[in-house]
């Protein structure tokens, strides 16, 4: 993924809102771990490879899929 496609807090929020998860905290939609703050989940995602997870790759691919869907929807209009 290019540096222009960085994962934002908004991306994390949108992804986590689509998951049935705990009432307190934010669930990583890749590894299903729960984090108490947006900062902690974003830190986890950005450094996930050091922890043995591929969450950063997952979020980049998810964001690319969303972008494709938006482009396809815009073409239909």
GROMACS .gro file of N, CA and C in nm:
model
  231
    1UNK      N    1   0.084  -0.119   0.000
    1UNK     CA    2   0.000   0.000   0.000
    1UNK      C    3   0.087   0.123   0.000
    2UNK      N    4   0.042   0.227  -0.066
    2UNK     CA    5   0.121   0.349  -0.071
    2UNK      C    6   0.101   0.429   0.056
    3UNK      N    7   0.193   0.522   0.080
    3UNK     CA    8   0.184   0.601   0.202
    3UNK      C    9   0.059   0.689   0.202
    4UNK      N   10   0.002   0.721   0.086
    4UNK     CA   11  -0.120   0.800   0.078
    4UNK      C   12  -0.243   0.722   0.125
    5UNK      N   13  -0.229   0.593   0.137
    5UNK     CA   14  -0.340   0.509   0.180
    5UNK      C   15  -0.324   0.468   0.326
    6UNK      N   16  -0.278   0.562   0.409
    6UNK     CA   17  -0.256   0.528   0.549
    6UNK      C   18  -0.388   0.500   0.619
    7UNK      N   19  -0.382   0.419   0.719
    7UNK     CA   20  -0.500   0.382   0.797
    7UNK      C   21  -0.529   0.494   0.896
    8UNK      N   22  -0.651   0.543   0.892
    8UNK     CA   23  -0.689   0.654   0.979
    8UNK      C   24  -0.777   0.604   1.093
    9UNK      N   25  -0.796   0.689   1.190
    9UNK     CA   26  -0.886   0.657   1.301
    9UNK      C   27  -1.027   0.633   1.248
   10UNK      N   28  -1.065   0.709   1.147
   10UNK     CA   29  -1.199   0.692   1.087
   10UNK      C   30  -1.212   0.551   1.028
   11UNK      N   31  -1.108   0.503   0.961
   11UNK     CA   32  -1.111   0.368   0.904
   11UNK      C   33  -1.133   0.264   1.014
   12UNK      N   34  -1.064   0.282   1.124
   12UNK     CA   35  -1.075   0.188   1.236
   12UNK      C   36  -1.216   0.192   1.294
   13UNK      N   37  -1.269   0.313   1.312
   13UNK     CA   38  -1.404   0.326   1.366
   13UNK      C   39  -1.508   0.262   1.276
   14UNK      N   40  -1.499   0.285   1.146
   14UNK     CA   41  -1.595   0.227   1.053
   14UNK      C   42  -1.589   0.075   1.058
   15UNK      N   43  -1.469   0.021   1.058
   15UNK     CA   44  -1.454  -0.125   1.062
   15UNK      C   45  -1.506  -0.182   1.193
   16UNK      N   46  -1.476  -0.116   1.304
   16UNK     CA   47  -1.517  -0.170   1.434
   16UNK      C   48  -1.667  -0.159   1.456
   17UNK      N   49  -1.732  -0.061   1.394
   17UNK     CA   50  -1.877  -0.047   1.409
   17UNK      C   51  -1.951  -0.159   1.339
   18UNK      N   52  -1.886  -0.225   1.246
   18UNK     CA   53  -1.950  -0.333   1.172
   18UNK      C   54  -1.934  -0.467   1.243
   19UNK      N   55  -1.867  -0.468   1.355
   19UNK     CA   56  -1.843  -0.592   1.429
   19UNK      C   57  -1.929  -0.597   1.554
   20UNK      N   58  -1.978  -0.715   1.586
   20UNK     CA   59  -2.045  -0.735   1.714
   20UNK      C   60  -1.935  -0.759   1.816
   21UNK      N   61  -1.917  -0.664   1.903
   21UNK     CA   62  -1.807  -0.676   1.997
   21UNK      C   63  -1.847  -0.627   2.134
   22UNK      N   64  -1.751  -0.615   2.219
   22UNK     CA   65  -1.777  -0.569   2.355
   22UNK      C   66  -1.825  -0.424   2.356
   23UNK      N   67  -1.893  -0.388   2.460
   23UNK     CA   68  -1.947  -0.253   2.472
   23UNK      C   69  -1.839  -0.151   2.504
   24UNK      N   70  -1.729  -0.194   2.564
   24UNK     CA   71  -1.623  -0.101   2.605
   24UNK      C   72  -1.495  -0.135   2.531
   25UNK      N   73  -1.450  -0.043   2.449
   25UNK     CA   74  -1.326  -0.064   2.377
   25UNK      C   75  -1.350  -0.080   2.228
   26UNK      N   76  -1.242  -0.106   2.158
   26UNK     CA   77  -1.244  -0.118   2.014
   26UNK      C   78  -1.181  -0.251   1.976
   27UNK      N   79  -1.252  -0.324   1.891
   27UNK     CA   80  -1.205  -0.457   1.853
   27UNK      C   81  -1.134  -0.449   1.719
   28UNK      N   82  -1.016  -0.505   1.712
   28UNK     CA   83  -0.943  -0.517   1.586
   28UNK      C   84  -1.017  -0.620   1.502
   29UNK      N   85  -1.062  -0.581   1.384
   29UNK     CA   86  -1.141  -0.673   1.302
   29UNK      C   87  -1.053  -0.779   1.236
   30UNK      N   88  -0.924  -0.766   1.248
   30UNK     CA   89  -0.834  -0.866   1.192
   30UNK      C   90  -0.806  -0.979   1.292
   31UNK      N   91  -0.760  -0.943   1.411
   31UNK     CA   92  -0.721  -1.046   1.508
   31UNK      C   93  -0.822  -1.062   1.622
   32UNK      N   94  -0.923  -0.975   1.626
   32UNK     CA   95  -1.032  -0.978   1.725
   32UNK      C   96  -0.989  -0.940   1.866
   33UNK      N   97  -0.868  -0.889   1.883
   33UNK     CA   98  -0.829  -0.841   2.016
   33UNK      C   99  -0.903  -0.711   2.045
   34UNK      N  100  -0.927  -0.683   2.172
   34UNK     CA  101  -1.001  -0.564   2.214
   34UNK      C  102  -0.904  -0.468   2.281
   35UNK      N  103  -0.917  -0.340   2.245
   35UNK     CA  104  -0.830  -0.235   2.298
   35UNK      C  105  -0.914  -0.126   2.362
   36UNK      N  106  -0.867  -0.066   2.470
   36UNK     CA  107  -0.948   0.031   2.544
   36UNK      C  108  -0.963   0.167   2.476
   37UNK      N  109  -0.868   0.205   2.390
   37UNK     CA  110  -0.873   0.337   2.327
   37UNK      C  111  -0.843   0.326   2.178
   38UNK      N  112  -0.884   0.428   2.103
   38UNK     CA  113  -0.850   0.433   1.961
   38UNK      C  114  -0.700   0.438   1.941
   39UNK      N  115  -0.631   0.514   2.027
   39UNK     CA  116  -0.485   0.523   2.016
   39UNK      C  117  -0.421   0.386   2.032
   40UNK      N  118  -0.467   0.307   2.128
   40UNK     CA  119  -0.405   0.177   2.150
   40UNK      C  120  -0.432   0.080   2.035
   41UNK      N  121  -0.550   0.086   1.974
   41UNK     CA  122  -0.576  -0.003   1.861
   41UNK      C  123  -0.498   0.042   1.738
   42UNK      N  124  -0.486   0.172   1.717
   42UNK     CA  125  -0.408   0.220   1.602
   42UNK      C  126  -0.261   0.183   1.620
   43UNK      N  127  -0.208   0.196   1.740
   43UNK     CA  128  -0.070   0.156   1.767
   43UNK      C  129  -0.054   0.007   1.740
   44UNK      N  130  -0.149  -0.073   1.786
   44UNK     CA  131  -0.146  -0.218   1.761
   44UNK      C  132  -0.142  -0.247   1.612
   45UNK      N  133  -0.229  -0.182   1.536
   45UNK     CA  134  -0.236  -0.207   1.391
   45UNK      C  135  -0.103  -0.170   1.325
   46UNK      N  136  -0.051  -0.054   1.358
   46UNK     CA  137   0.072  -0.008   1.293
   46UNK      C  138   0.193  -0.095   1.328
   47UNK      N  139   0.192  -0.160   1.445
   47UNK     CA  140   0.306  -0.241   1.488
   47UNK      C  141   0.270  -0.390   1.498
   48UNK      N  142   0.163  -0.429   1.433
   48UNK     CA  143   0.113  -0.566   1.447
   48UNK      C  144   0.213  -0.671   1.401
   49UNK      N  145   0.292  -0.640   1.300
   49UNK     CA  146   0.388  -0.740   1.251
   49UNK      C  147   0.493  -0.773   1.357
   50UNK      N  148   0.525  -0.679   1.443
   50UNK     CA  149   0.621  -0.704   1.551
   50UNK      C  150   0.562  -0.798   1.657
   51UNK      N  151   0.428  -0.804   1.660
   51UNK     CA  152   0.359  -0.891   1.756
   51UNK      C  153   0.318  -1.024   1.693
   52UNK      N  154   0.353  -1.043   1.565
   52UNK     CA  155   0.319  -1.167   1.497
   52UNK      C  156   0.182  -1.168   1.430
   53UNK      N  157   0.122  -1.050   1.414
   53UNK     CA  158  -0.008  -1.038   1.349
   53UNK      C  159   0.008  -0.967   1.214
   54UNK      N  160  -0.092  -0.981   1.129
   54UNK     CA  161  -0.090  -0.913   1.000
   54UNK      C  162  -0.205  -0.812   0.990
   55UNK      N  163  -0.239  -0.750   1.099
   55UNK     CA  164  -0.353  -0.659   1.104
   55UNK      C  165  -0.335  -0.539   1.012
   56UNK      N  166  -0.214  -0.486   1.001
   56UNK     CA  167  -0.189  -0.370   0.916
   56UNK      C  168  -0.221  -0.405   0.770
   57UNK      N  169  -0.179  -0.522   0.726
   57UNK     CA  170  -0.208  -0.567   0.590
   57UNK      C  171  -0.359  -0.580   0.571
   58UNK      N  172  -0.427  -0.637   0.670
   58UNK     CA  173  -0.572  -0.655   0.663
   58UNK      C  174  -0.643  -0.521   0.647
   59UNK      N  175  -0.607  -0.423   0.730
   59UNK     CA  176  -0.672  -0.292   0.723
   59UNK      C  177  -0.643  -0.221   0.591
   60UNK      N  178  -0.521  -0.236   0.539
   60UNK     CA  179  -0.490  -0.175   0.409
   60UNK      C  180  -0.575  -0.238   0.299
   61UNK      N  181  -0.592  -0.368   0.303
   61UNK     CA  182  -0.675  -0.435   0.202
   61UNK      C  183  -0.821  -0.398   0.218
   62UNK      N  184  -0.868  -0.389   0.343
   62UNK     CA  185  -1.005  -0.349   0.369
   62UNK      C  186  -1.032  -0.209   0.315
   63UNK      N  187  -0.938  -0.119   0.339
   63UNK     CA  188  -0.953   0.018   0.291
   63UNK      C  189  -0.955   0.021   0.138
   64UNK      N  190  -0.871  -0.060   0.074
   64UNK     CA  191  -0.869  -0.067  -0.073
   64UNK      C  192  -1.003  -0.118  -0.126
   65UNK      N  193  -1.061  -0.216  -0.058
   65UNK     CA  194  -1.192  -0.268  -0.099
   65UNK      C  195  -1.300  -0.161  -0.086
   66UNK      N  196  -1.298  -0.088   0.024
   66UNK     CA  197  -1.396   0.020   0.043
   66UNK      C  198  -1.384   0.122  -0.070
   67UNK      N  199  -1.259   0.157  -0.104
   67UNK     CA  200  -1.236   0.255  -0.209
   67UNK      C  201  -1.291   0.205  -0.342
   68UNK      N  202  -1.269   0.077  -0.372
   68UNK     CA  203  -1.323   0.018  -0.495
   68UNK      C  204  -1.475   0.023  -0.496
   69UNK      N  205  -1.537  -0.010  -0.384
   69UNK     CA  206  -1.683  -0.007  -0.374
   69UNK      C  207  -1.737   0.134  -0.395
   70UNK      N  208  -1.670   0.234  -0.338
   70UNK     CA  209  -1.714   0.373  -0.354
   70UNK      C  210  -1.702   0.415  -0.500
   71UNK      N  211  -1.592   0.376  -0.565
   71UNK     CA  212  -1.574   0.411  -0.706
   71UNK      C  213  -1.679   0.346  -0.794
   72UNK      N  214  -1.710   0.220  -0.765
   72UNK     CA  215  -1.812   0.147  -0.841
   72UNK      C  216  -1.949   0.212  -0.821
   73UNK      N  217  -1.979   0.252  -0.698
   73UNK     CA  218  -2.107   0.318  -0.670
   73UNK      C  219  -2.115   0.452  -0.741
   74UNK      N  220  -2.005   0.523  -0.747
   74UNK     CA  221  -2.004   0.654  -0.814
   74UNK      C  222  -2.026   0.639  -0.964
   75UNK      N  223  -1.974   0.531  -1.022
   75UNK     CA  224  -1.993   0.507  -1.165
   75UNK      C  225  -2.137   0.471  -1.198
   76UNK      N  226  -2.207   0.408  -1.101
   76UNK     CA  227  -2.347   0.370  -1.123
   76UNK      C  228  -2.441   0.490  -1.122
   77UNK      N  229  -2.398   0.598  -1.060
   77UNK     CA  230  -2.484   0.716  -1.046
   77UNK      C  231  -2.488   0.797  -1.173
   0.00000   0.00000   0.00000
